[in-house]
Amino acid sequence: MPATTKKLRCAVYTRKSTDEGLDKEFNTLDAQREACEAYVASQRAEGWTLVRDRYDDGGFSGGTLERPALRRLLADIEQGLVDVIVVYKIDRLSRSLMDFAKLVETMEAHGVTFVSVTQSFNTTTSMGRLTLNILLSFAQFEREVIGERIRDKFAASRARGMWMGGKVPLGYDVVARKLVVNEDEAPRVRRVFEVFAETGSGIETVARLRAEGATSKAGRPLDKGNVYKLLNNRTYVGEAAHKGQIYPGEHQGIVPRELWDRAHAILQVSPRSRAAQNRQHAPALLKGLIFGVDGRALSPTHARKNGRLYRYYVAQRVLKSDACGDDSIVRRVSAAQIEGAVISQVRALLRQPEIVVGTWLAARREAPELTEREVREALHRLDPLWEDLFPAEQARIMRALVERVVVGPGGADIRLRVEGLAGLVRDLGAIAPEALRAAA
């Protein structure tokens, strides 16, 4: 009796770099599969049979192994479900010599052979592997040349000021592959530059814009990241940028050059330097928040001695000269000391588990997807950045977080606003840490 032919399970793999034309009734993936299936049928006498699964990657580059169908194929190989991989050309499997070496190593480890129906070779022999490496080298060379051509064409187009695609910036629409000013959105862009040039503060700019109802192109409230991206986008002055080079754009600018220059003059100064320049104008952080045990507010005041500024909070009864002999109230307290004490306690409270949980529960009313961990990280993020904030920003945050500070002979009692904490968390959650460092 003749010997029984060993059954070899064949998997056909197809790939196309783009998804163009894949919606056709008979596309390039179908053409590749048809040729491969015909080849497998011709080897039926050798025991070749097709596996049921299809491994088709439409719209995936051959320069990476992160392709869904390929990952499924490799998983099936490791489970011993495939004996032969059949492709139309070897560059359908990979265009990278290094990646292909990894694939061949995986195949050899599981006894799997590889066949290209248009390039005859056998990977089980040294000559076949040499041929494979030569073909792969040319495939990788072709891929790199195509990439260089695309990059060169992109650079040349940008040098002519052309729009080359991507996310359409606020203030523009795309018509016939060109940027056209959106007259409804353009004033919103100019407003961002105007407020920043006026305040010199990213956080204050965000606060004002949100109060005015300004939104991004997607309709979401503008956050710190949005503002800084807008401020640094040269598209708004009618320019096109590419790899550090600036070219006149084909499109019309939205922001006047004078306004752009004013905003960027502020951006050129480091946040720490800008904050230092404004320390002498430090507002009273606790104005309207600090009270005595008698329920009356303490008023901020100051005095100068030998050219040095001294700030205080003074009880109303002292200002009216009717506190003589009354030791139940604090007559005057150093602003630097009480503000420092309140800031220290607030920063310490932000790390308390019960404050984190309470803030999380309050924030979830408007942001149900927010997690407790995100709230904790947002609150902790504020602590190391406090000193870099403008005094006006510090005062705004204090008003948002502190409900009341009551000072008496026995010390100070601080009451926080949980709702204010929740709002702060939502603001911080939308701001990257590096953007927060540019908090001016």
Tab-separated table of C-alpha atoms in Angstrom:
chain	number	residue	atom	x	y	z
A	1	MET	CA	0.000	0.000	0.000
A	2	PRO	CA	1.267	3.534	-0.778
A	3	ALA	CA	2.370	5.653	2.190
A	4	THR	CA	-0.223	8.069	3.539
A	5	THR	CA	0.588	11.726	2.617
A	6	LYS	CA	1.002	13.953	5.653
A	7	LYS	CA	-1.708	16.610	5.881
A	8	LEU	CA	-0.320	20.181	5.920
A	9	ARG	CA	-2.613	22.942	7.159
A	10	CYS	CA	-2.117	26.077	5.059
A	11	ALA	CA	-2.992	29.608	6.166
A	12	VAL	CA	-3.270	32.325	3.515
A	13	TYR	CA	-2.179	35.781	4.662
A	14	THR	CA	-3.036	38.943	2.691
A	15	ARG	CA	-2.256	42.615	3.330
A	16	LYS	CA	-2.714	46.073	1.807
A	17	SER	CA	-1.084	49.229	3.188
A	18	THR	CA	-4.108	51.485	2.663
A	19	ASP	CA	-7.850	50.921	2.807
A	20	GLU	CA	-8.376	52.535	-0.603
A	21	GLY	CA	-10.468	50.290	-2.842
A	22	LEU	CA	-11.242	47.725	-0.170
A	23	ASP	CA	-14.946	48.480	-0.506
A	24	LYS	CA	-14.954	47.103	-4.052
A	25	GLU	CA	-16.611	43.760	-4.770
A	26	PHE	CA	-13.258	42.263	-5.845
A	27	ASN	CA	-10.320	44.065	-4.252
A	28	THR	CA	-6.580	43.479	-4.009
A	29	LEU	CA	-6.962	41.288	-0.916
A	30	ASP	CA	-9.342	39.053	-2.856
A	31	ALA	CA	-6.881	38.885	-5.762
A	32	GLN	CA	-4.039	37.882	-3.413
A	33	ARG	CA	-6.206	35.239	-1.730
A	34	GLU	CA	-7.389	33.798	-5.062
A	35	ALA	CA	-3.798	33.324	-6.284
A	36	CYS	CA	-2.738	31.753	-2.976
A	37	GLU	CA	-5.714	29.393	-2.842
A	38	ALA	CA	-5.011	28.277	-6.408
A	39	TYR	CA	-1.416	27.486	-5.415
A	40	VAL	CA	-2.570	25.489	-2.382
A	41	ALA	CA	-5.002	23.562	-4.593
A	42	SER	CA	-2.122	22.678	-6.937
A	43	GLN	CA	-0.295	21.108	-3.974
A	44	ARG	CA	-3.265	19.000	-2.872
A	45	ALA	CA	-1.411	15.821	-3.825
A	46	GLU	CA	1.236	16.807	-1.286
A	47	GLY	CA	-1.411	16.959	1.467
A	48	TRP	CA	-1.922	20.744	1.484
A	49	THR	CA	-5.310	21.924	2.763
A	50	LEU	CA	-6.636	25.374	3.587
A	51	VAL	CA	-7.522	26.292	7.145
A	52	ARG	CA	-10.945	27.861	7.674
A	53	ASP	CA	-9.750	31.130	9.214
A	54	ARG	CA	-8.991	34.146	7.011
A	55	TYR	CA	-6.016	36.370	7.837
A	56	ASP	CA	-6.599	39.651	5.985
A	57	ASP	CA	-5.031	42.971	7.044
A	58	GLY	CA	-6.515	45.801	4.981
A	59	GLY	CA	-5.130	49.264	5.675
A	60	PHE	CA	-2.030	48.182	7.659
A	61	SER	CA	1.603	48.979	6.854
A	62	GLY	CA	4.150	46.214	6.365
A	63	GLY	CA	6.643	48.189	8.451
A	64	THR	CA	5.150	46.996	11.733
A	65	LEU	CA	4.036	43.708	13.244
A	66	GLU	CA	1.116	45.344	15.060
A	67	ARG	CA	-1.558	44.052	12.694
A	68	PRO	CA	-4.668	42.269	13.999
A	69	ALA	CA	-4.784	39.440	11.447
A	70	LEU	CA	-1.027	38.851	11.717
A	71	ARG	CA	-1.225	38.708	15.521
A	72	ARG	CA	-4.029	36.121	15.194
A	73	LEU	CA	-1.922	34.114	12.744
A	74	LEU	CA	1.085	34.115	15.090
A	75	ALA	CA	-1.148	33.014	17.982
A	76	ASP	CA	-2.479	30.111	15.878
A	77	ILE	CA	1.092	29.160	14.932
A	78	GLU	CA	2.080	29.030	18.598
A	79	GLN	CA	-0.938	26.804	19.281
A	80	GLY	CA	0.149	24.374	16.525
A	81	LEU	CA	-2.833	25.090	14.237
A	82	VAL	CA	-0.827	26.047	11.108
A	83	ASP	CA	1.895	24.197	9.158
A	84	VAL	CA	2.415	26.427	6.107
A	85	ILE	CA	1.986	30.198	5.577
A	86	VAL	CA	1.109	31.151	2.003
A	87	VAL	CA	1.416	34.736	0.721
A	88	TYR	CA	1.302	36.370	-2.705
A	89	LYS	CA	4.664	38.171	-2.171
A	90	ILE	CA	6.963	38.162	0.832
A	91	ASP	CA	6.550	41.927	1.393
A	92	ARG	CA	2.868	41.237	2.142
A	93	LEU	CA	4.054	39.570	5.334
A	94	SER	CA	6.661	42.214	6.230
A	95	ARG	CA	8.742	44.986	4.680
A	96	SER	CA	11.171	45.098	7.587
A	97	LEU	CA	14.180	42.794	7.563
A	98	MET	CA	14.403	42.851	11.358
A	99	ASP	CA	10.700	42.088	11.774
A	100	PHE	CA	10.858	39.305	9.232
A	101	ALA	CA	13.777	37.725	11.064
A	102	LYS	CA	11.555	37.591	14.168
A	103	LEU	CA	8.751	35.990	12.140
A	104	VAL	CA	11.088	33.375	10.650
A	105	GLU	CA	12.420	32.596	14.130
A	106	THR	CA	8.853	32.023	15.370
A	107	MET	CA	8.047	29.831	12.353
A	108	GLU	CA	11.153	27.694	12.768
A	109	ALA	CA	10.473	27.267	16.482
A	110	HIS	CA	7.063	25.729	15.649
A	111	GLY	CA	8.034	23.849	12.497
A	112	VAL	CA	6.130	26.166	10.139
A	113	THR	CA	7.308	26.776	6.557
A	114	PHE	CA	6.725	29.862	4.436
A	115	VAL	CA	5.787	30.052	0.750
A	116	SER	CA	5.452	32.974	-1.660
A	117	VAL	CA	3.438	32.016	-4.742
A	118	THR	CA	5.219	34.556	-6.988
A	119	GLN	CA	8.755	34.099	-5.584
A	120	SER	CA	9.881	30.503	-5.489
A	121	PHE	CA	12.067	29.563	-2.511
A	122	ASN	CA	12.099	27.252	0.496
A	123	THR	CA	12.939	28.641	3.937
A	124	THR	CA	14.111	25.256	5.193
A	125	THR	CA	17.395	25.545	3.208
A	126	SER	CA	20.302	27.966	3.610
A	127	MET	CA	19.994	29.057	-0.043
A	128	GLY	CA	16.288	29.748	0.478
A	129	ARG	CA	17.010	31.891	3.532
A	130	LEU	CA	19.692	33.813	1.601
A	131	THR	CA	17.245	34.466	-1.217
A	132	LEU	CA	14.665	35.552	1.319
A	133	ASN	CA	17.033	38.039	2.952
A	134	ILE	CA	17.993	39.527	-0.433
A	135	LEU	CA	14.344	39.969	-1.406
A	136	LEU	CA	13.531	41.461	1.989
A	137	SER	CA	16.418	43.914	1.697
A	138	PHE	CA	14.986	45.197	-1.569
A	139	ALA	CA	11.494	45.361	-0.048
A	140	GLN	CA	12.794	47.423	2.876
A	141	PHE	CA	14.777	49.639	0.487
A	142	GLU	CA	11.620	50.255	-1.562
A	143	ARG	CA	9.673	51.132	1.596
A	144	GLU	CA	12.330	53.606	2.745
A	145	VAL	CA	12.531	55.244	-0.697
A	146	ILE	CA	8.736	55.651	-0.774
A	147	GLY	CA	8.874	57.181	2.718
A	148	GLU	CA	11.573	59.647	1.632
A	149	ARG	CA	9.544	60.662	-1.404
A	150	ILE	CA	6.470	61.277	0.733
A	151	ARG	CA	8.457	63.321	3.260
A	152	ASP	CA	10.087	65.371	0.495
A	153	LYS	CA	6.727	66.049	-1.155
A	154	PHE	CA	5.225	67.041	2.209
A	155	ALA	CA	8.122	69.433	2.933
A	156	ALA	CA	7.877	71.004	-0.533
A	157	SER	CA	4.124	71.481	-0.151
A	158	ARG	CA	4.524	73.087	3.274
A	159	ALA	CA	7.205	75.413	1.858
A	160	ARG	CA	4.542	76.629	-0.569
A	161	GLY	CA	2.217	77.235	2.390
A	162	MET	CA	-0.212	74.460	1.482
A	163	TRP	CA	-2.507	72.757	3.989
A	164	MET	CA	-1.407	69.114	4.255
A	165	GLY	CA	-4.236	67.703	6.311
A	166	GLY	CA	-4.558	66.806	9.964
A	167	LYS	CA	-6.840	68.170	12.654
A	168	VAL	CA	-8.584	71.316	11.422
A	169	PRO	CA	-7.793	74.175	13.854
A	170	LEU	CA	-10.491	76.210	15.548
A	171	GLY	CA	-11.396	79.167	13.354
A	172	TYR	CA	-11.025	77.347	10.032
A	173	ASP	CA	-12.842	74.934	7.744
A	174	VAL	CA	-11.360	72.904	4.880
A	175	VAL	CA	-12.780	73.636	1.428
A	176	ALA	CA	-11.227	72.030	-1.678
A	177	ARG	CA	-8.232	70.949	0.462
A	178	LYS	CA	-7.553	74.529	1.561
A	179	LEU	CA	-8.078	76.307	4.885
A	180	VAL	CA	-10.910	78.831	4.815
A	181	VAL	CA	-11.739	81.162	7.732
A	182	ASN	CA	-14.822	80.167	9.717
A	183	GLU	CA	-16.383	83.542	10.482
A	184	ASP	CA	-18.292	82.183	13.501
A	185	GLU	CA	-15.206	80.683	15.167
A	186	ALA	CA	-12.582	83.302	14.239
A	187	PRO	CA	-13.656	85.846	16.933
A	188	ARG	CA	-13.268	83.093	19.550
A	189	VAL	CA	-9.633	82.586	18.490
A	190	ARG	CA	-8.875	86.310	18.627
A	191	ARG	CA	-10.501	86.467	22.057
A	192	VAL	CA	-8.061	83.843	23.383
A	193	PHE	CA	-5.091	85.993	22.303
A	194	GLU	CA	-6.675	89.200	23.639
A	195	VAL	CA	-7.394	87.788	27.105
A	196	PHE	CA	-3.953	86.191	27.397
A	197	ALA	CA	-2.216	89.388	26.275
A	198	GLU	CA	-4.231	91.294	28.891
A	199	THR	CA	-3.786	88.907	31.833
A	200	GLY	CA	-0.485	87.192	31.012
A	201	SER	CA	-1.966	84.133	32.711
A	202	GLY	CA	-3.086	80.837	31.212
A	203	ILE	CA	-5.317	79.922	34.150
A	204	GLU	CA	-6.956	83.361	34.250
A	205	THR	CA	-7.470	83.179	30.485
A	206	VAL	CA	-9.210	79.815	30.831
A	207	ALA	CA	-11.378	81.118	33.685
A	208	ARG	CA	-12.560	84.129	31.663
A	209	LEU	CA	-13.144	82.149	28.486
A	210	ARG	CA	-15.190	79.547	30.338
A	211	ALA	CA	-17.237	82.291	31.961
A	212	GLU	CA	-17.915	83.622	28.460
A	213	GLY	CA	-18.926	80.143	27.269
A	214	ALA	CA	-16.032	79.732	24.795
A	215	THR	CA	-15.689	76.201	23.438
A	216	SER	CA	-13.324	74.198	21.258
A	217	LYS	CA	-14.190	73.091	17.725
A	218	ALA	CA	-15.667	69.923	19.238
A	219	GLY	CA	-17.973	72.013	21.440
A	220	ARG	CA	-16.165	71.323	24.742
A	221	PRO	CA	-15.172	74.137	27.148
A	222	LEU	CA	-11.661	75.400	26.428
A	223	ASP	CA	-9.026	74.127	28.861
A	224	LYS	CA	-5.405	75.077	29.532
A	225	GLY	CA	-4.060	72.694	26.893
A	226	ASN	CA	-6.390	74.145	24.234
A	227	VAL	CA	-5.330	77.694	25.077
A	228	TYR	CA	-1.593	77.040	24.816
A	229	LYS	CA	-2.012	75.103	21.556
A	230	LEU	CA	-3.942	78.030	20.102
A	231	LEU	CA	-1.349	80.548	21.282
A	232	ASN	CA	1.489	78.597	19.629
A	233	ASN	CA	-0.256	77.757	16.346
A	234	ARG	CA	1.313	79.912	13.623
A	235	THR	CA	-1.606	79.086	11.326
A	236	TYR	CA	-3.454	81.959	13.003
A	237	VAL	CA	-1.049	84.584	11.591
A	238	GLY	CA	-1.272	83.120	8.078
A	239	GLU	CA	1.896	81.042	8.266
A	240	ALA	CA	2.807	77.395	7.697
A	241	ALA	CA	5.415	75.693	9.895
A	242	HIS	CA	7.394	72.533	9.140
A	243	LYS	CA	10.336	71.173	11.154
A	244	GLY	CA	11.240	74.558	12.603
A	245	GLN	CA	10.929	76.438	9.305
A	246	ILE	CA	8.254	79.113	8.840
A	247	TYR	CA	6.685	79.816	5.434
A	248	PRO	CA	3.912	82.180	4.247
A	249	GLY	CA	0.663	80.213	4.134
A	250	GLU	CA	-1.895	80.030	1.349
A	251	HIS	CA	-4.643	80.696	3.872
A	252	GLN	CA	-5.813	83.957	5.465
A	253	GLY	CA	-4.675	84.738	9.018
A	254	ILE	CA	-7.110	85.317	11.875
A	255	VAL	CA	-4.939	87.043	14.500
A	256	PRO	CA	-3.307	90.447	13.756
A	257	ARG	CA	0.495	90.351	13.872
A	258	GLU	CA	0.609	92.997	16.605
A	259	LEU	CA	-1.636	90.889	18.871
A	260	TRP	CA	0.374	87.737	18.126
A	261	ASP	CA	3.625	89.537	19.014
A	262	ARG	CA	2.186	90.825	22.300
A	263	ALA	CA	1.039	87.358	23.342
A	264	HIS	CA	4.350	85.770	22.378
A	265	ALA	CA	6.368	88.421	24.162
A	266	ILE	CA	4.638	87.167	27.316
A	267	LEU	CA	5.206	83.516	26.402
A	268	GLN	CA	8.940	84.130	25.947
A	269	VAL	CA	9.287	84.948	29.661
A	270	SER	CA	9.509	81.864	31.872
A	271	PRO	CA	6.566	81.250	34.235
A	272	ARG	CA	8.818	81.588	37.295
A	273	SER	CA	10.183	84.936	36.101
A	274	ARG	CA	6.716	86.277	35.321
A	275	ALA	CA	5.478	85.185	38.720
A	276	ALA	CA	8.470	86.801	40.428
A	277	GLN	CA	7.837	90.077	38.592
A	278	ASN	CA	4.309	90.138	39.974
A	279	ARG	CA	4.964	89.125	43.601
A	280	GLN	CA	5.086	92.766	44.662
A	281	HIS	CA	1.493	93.090	43.463
A	282	ALA	CA	0.399	90.094	45.519
A	283	PRO	CA	-3.303	90.340	46.357
A	284	ALA	CA	-4.717	89.540	49.775
A	285	LEU	CA	-5.339	85.804	49.367
A	286	LEU	CA	-7.865	85.674	52.188
A	287	LYS	CA	-9.786	88.882	51.477
A	288	GLY	CA	-13.462	88.148	52.113
A	289	LEU	CA	-12.610	84.729	53.540
A	290	ILE	CA	-11.032	85.519	56.902
A	291	PHE	CA	-13.230	86.333	59.957
A	292	GLY	CA	-12.800	86.778	63.665
A	293	VAL	CA	-14.615	84.726	66.315
A	294	ASP	CA	-17.123	87.593	66.553
A	295	GLY	CA	-18.236	86.837	62.998
A	296	ARG	CA	-16.836	90.049	61.558
A	297	ALA	CA	-14.471	90.014	58.575
A	298	LEU	CA	-10.831	90.990	58.958
A	299	SER	CA	-9.721	93.640	56.474
A	300	PRO	CA	-6.403	93.589	54.604
A	301	THR	CA	-4.055	96.517	55.183
A	302	HIS	CA	-0.355	97.238	54.806
A	303	ALA	CA	2.475	99.468	55.969
A	304	ARG	CA	5.952	100.293	54.702
A	305	LYS	CA	9.059	100.545	56.826
A	306	ASN	CA	12.544	101.156	55.454
A	307	GLY	CA	11.240	100.443	51.961
A	308	ARG	CA	9.817	97.059	52.932
A	309	LEU	CA	6.119	96.165	52.620
A	310	TYR	CA	4.335	94.588	55.599
A	311	ARG	CA	0.826	93.202	55.085
A	312	TYR	CA	-1.783	92.489	57.789
A	313	TYR	CA	-5.380	91.490	58.356
A	314	VAL	CA	-7.008	93.745	60.961
A	315	ALA	CA	-10.243	93.222	62.925
A	316	GLN	CA	-13.112	95.589	62.161
A	317	ARG	CA	-13.404	96.604	65.829
A	318	VAL	CA	-9.774	97.712	65.788
A	319	LEU	CA	-10.406	99.855	62.727
A	320	LYS	CA	-13.365	101.409	64.575
A	321	SER	CA	-11.335	101.795	67.801
A	322	ASP	CA	-13.803	99.929	70.010
A	323	ALA	CA	-11.730	96.847	70.871
A	324	CYS	CA	-9.869	98.203	73.888
A	325	GLY	CA	-9.573	95.643	76.678
A	326	ASP	CA	-11.280	92.852	74.686
A	327	ASP	CA	-8.987	89.811	74.565
A	328	SER	CA	-11.577	87.516	72.952
A	329	ILE	CA	-10.649	88.570	69.420
A	330	VAL	CA	-7.484	88.678	67.348
A	331	ARG	CA	-6.802	92.337	66.697
A	332	ARG	CA	-4.217	91.985	63.951
A	333	VAL	CA	-2.500	89.070	62.252
A	334	SER	CA	0.435	89.020	59.843
A	335	ALA	CA	-0.874	88.343	56.316
A	336	ALA	CA	2.213	86.331	55.393
A	337	GLN	CA	1.877	84.120	58.481
A	338	ILE	CA	-1.862	83.440	58.298
A	339	GLU	CA	-1.808	82.964	54.509
A	340	GLY	CA	1.149	80.611	54.835
A	341	ALA	CA	-0.629	78.656	57.580
A	342	VAL	CA	-3.851	78.394	55.564
A	343	ILE	CA	-1.995	77.357	52.398
A	344	SER	CA	-0.048	74.700	54.336
A	345	GLN	CA	-3.233	73.309	55.894
A	346	VAL	CA	-5.068	73.319	52.572
A	347	ARG	CA	-2.192	71.503	50.879
A	348	ALA	CA	-2.122	68.977	53.704
A	349	LEU	CA	-5.912	68.511	53.554
A	350	LEU	CA	-5.741	67.800	49.829
A	351	ARG	CA	-3.832	64.622	50.688
A	352	GLN	CA	-6.374	63.377	53.234
A	353	PRO	CA	-8.323	60.271	52.067
A	354	GLU	CA	-11.669	61.606	53.291
A	355	ILE	CA	-11.176	64.858	51.327
A	356	VAL	CA	-10.253	62.869	48.198
A	357	VAL	CA	-13.352	60.672	48.520
A	358	GLY	CA	-15.647	63.640	49.201
A	359	THR	CA	-14.242	65.518	46.211
A	360	TRP	CA	-14.641	62.451	44.012
A	361	LEU	CA	-18.273	61.998	44.995
A	362	ALA	CA	-19.004	65.678	44.281
A	363	ALA	CA	-17.162	65.663	40.950
A	364	ARG	CA	-18.971	62.532	39.758
A	365	ARG	CA	-22.226	64.457	39.496
A	366	GLU	CA	-20.904	66.187	36.374
A	367	ALA	CA	-18.236	63.653	35.371
A	368	PRO	CA	-19.569	60.120	36.082
A	369	GLU	CA	-16.548	58.517	34.375
A	370	LEU	CA	-14.100	60.156	36.804
A	371	THR	CA	-12.256	57.670	39.038
A	372	GLU	CA	-11.093	58.136	42.615
A	373	ARG	CA	-7.496	57.640	41.489
A	374	GLU	CA	-7.790	60.464	38.934
A	375	VAL	CA	-9.156	62.779	41.615
A	376	ARG	CA	-6.330	61.894	44.010
A	377	GLU	CA	-3.691	62.483	41.301
A	378	ALA	CA	-5.255	65.811	40.291
A	379	LEU	CA	-5.257	67.091	43.886
A	380	HIS	CA	-1.693	65.920	44.467
A	381	ARG	CA	-0.634	67.562	41.194
A	382	LEU	CA	-1.544	71.015	42.494
A	383	ASP	CA	0.746	70.829	45.534
A	384	PRO	CA	4.207	71.038	43.886
A	385	LEU	CA	3.030	73.638	41.358
A	386	TRP	CA	1.589	76.147	43.844
A	387	GLU	CA	4.714	78.309	44.031
A	388	ASP	CA	4.807	78.679	40.232
A	389	LEU	CA	1.317	80.170	40.008
A	390	PHE	CA	0.616	83.866	39.675
A	391	PRO	CA	-0.676	85.520	42.888
A	392	ALA	CA	-3.979	86.230	41.115
A	393	GLU	CA	-4.250	82.539	40.230
A	394	GLN	CA	-3.451	81.538	43.805
A	395	ALA	CA	-6.168	83.904	45.061
A	396	ARG	CA	-8.702	82.474	42.606
A	397	ILE	CA	-7.938	78.926	43.703
A	398	MET	CA	-8.153	79.906	47.373
A	399	ARG	CA	-11.592	81.443	46.784
A	400	ALA	CA	-12.656	78.250	45.032
A	401	LEU	CA	-11.353	75.948	47.781
A	402	VAL	CA	-11.833	77.864	51.031
A	403	GLU	CA	-15.265	78.701	52.353
A	404	ARG	CA	-14.201	80.491	55.530
A	405	VAL	CA	-11.215	81.003	57.831
A	406	VAL	CA	-12.018	81.887	61.436
A	407	VAL	CA	-9.109	83.151	63.572
A	408	GLY	CA	-9.173	83.442	67.333
A	409	PRO	CA	-6.787	83.387	70.266
A	410	GLY	CA	-6.702	79.587	70.042
A	411	GLY	CA	-5.736	79.379	66.357
A	412	ALA	CA	-7.437	79.229	62.976
A	413	ASP	CA	-10.317	77.067	61.757
A	414	ILE	CA	-10.465	76.373	57.988
A	415	ARG	CA	-13.578	75.209	56.140
A	416	LEU	CA	-13.176	73.908	52.585
A	417	ARG	CA	-15.638	73.999	49.684
A	418	VAL	CA	-16.051	70.433	48.432
A	419	GLU	CA	-17.821	71.707	45.312
A	420	GLY	CA	-14.868	74.016	44.677
A	421	LEU	CA	-12.509	71.072	44.961
A	422	ALA	CA	-14.627	69.142	42.456
A	423	GLY	CA	-14.448	72.019	39.973
A	424	LEU	CA	-10.702	72.312	40.449
A	425	VAL	CA	-10.287	68.584	39.798
A	426	ARG	CA	-12.180	68.887	36.532
A	427	ASP	CA	-9.914	71.784	35.495
A	428	LEU	CA	-6.718	70.000	36.485
A	429	GLY	CA	-7.831	66.765	34.835
A	430	ALA	CA	-7.827	68.482	31.456
A	431	ILE	CA	-4.385	70.048	31.939
A	432	ALA	CA	-1.176	68.125	31.392
A	433	PRO	CA	1.430	68.538	34.148
A	434	GLU	CA	3.882	70.234	31.772
A	435	ALA	CA	1.185	72.719	30.779
A	436	LEU	CA	0.461	73.458	34.402
A	437	ARG	CA	4.084	74.411	34.884
A	438	ALA	CA	3.484	77.100	32.284
A	439	ALA	CA	0.810	78.452	34.598
A	440	ALA	CA	1.308	82.055	33.622
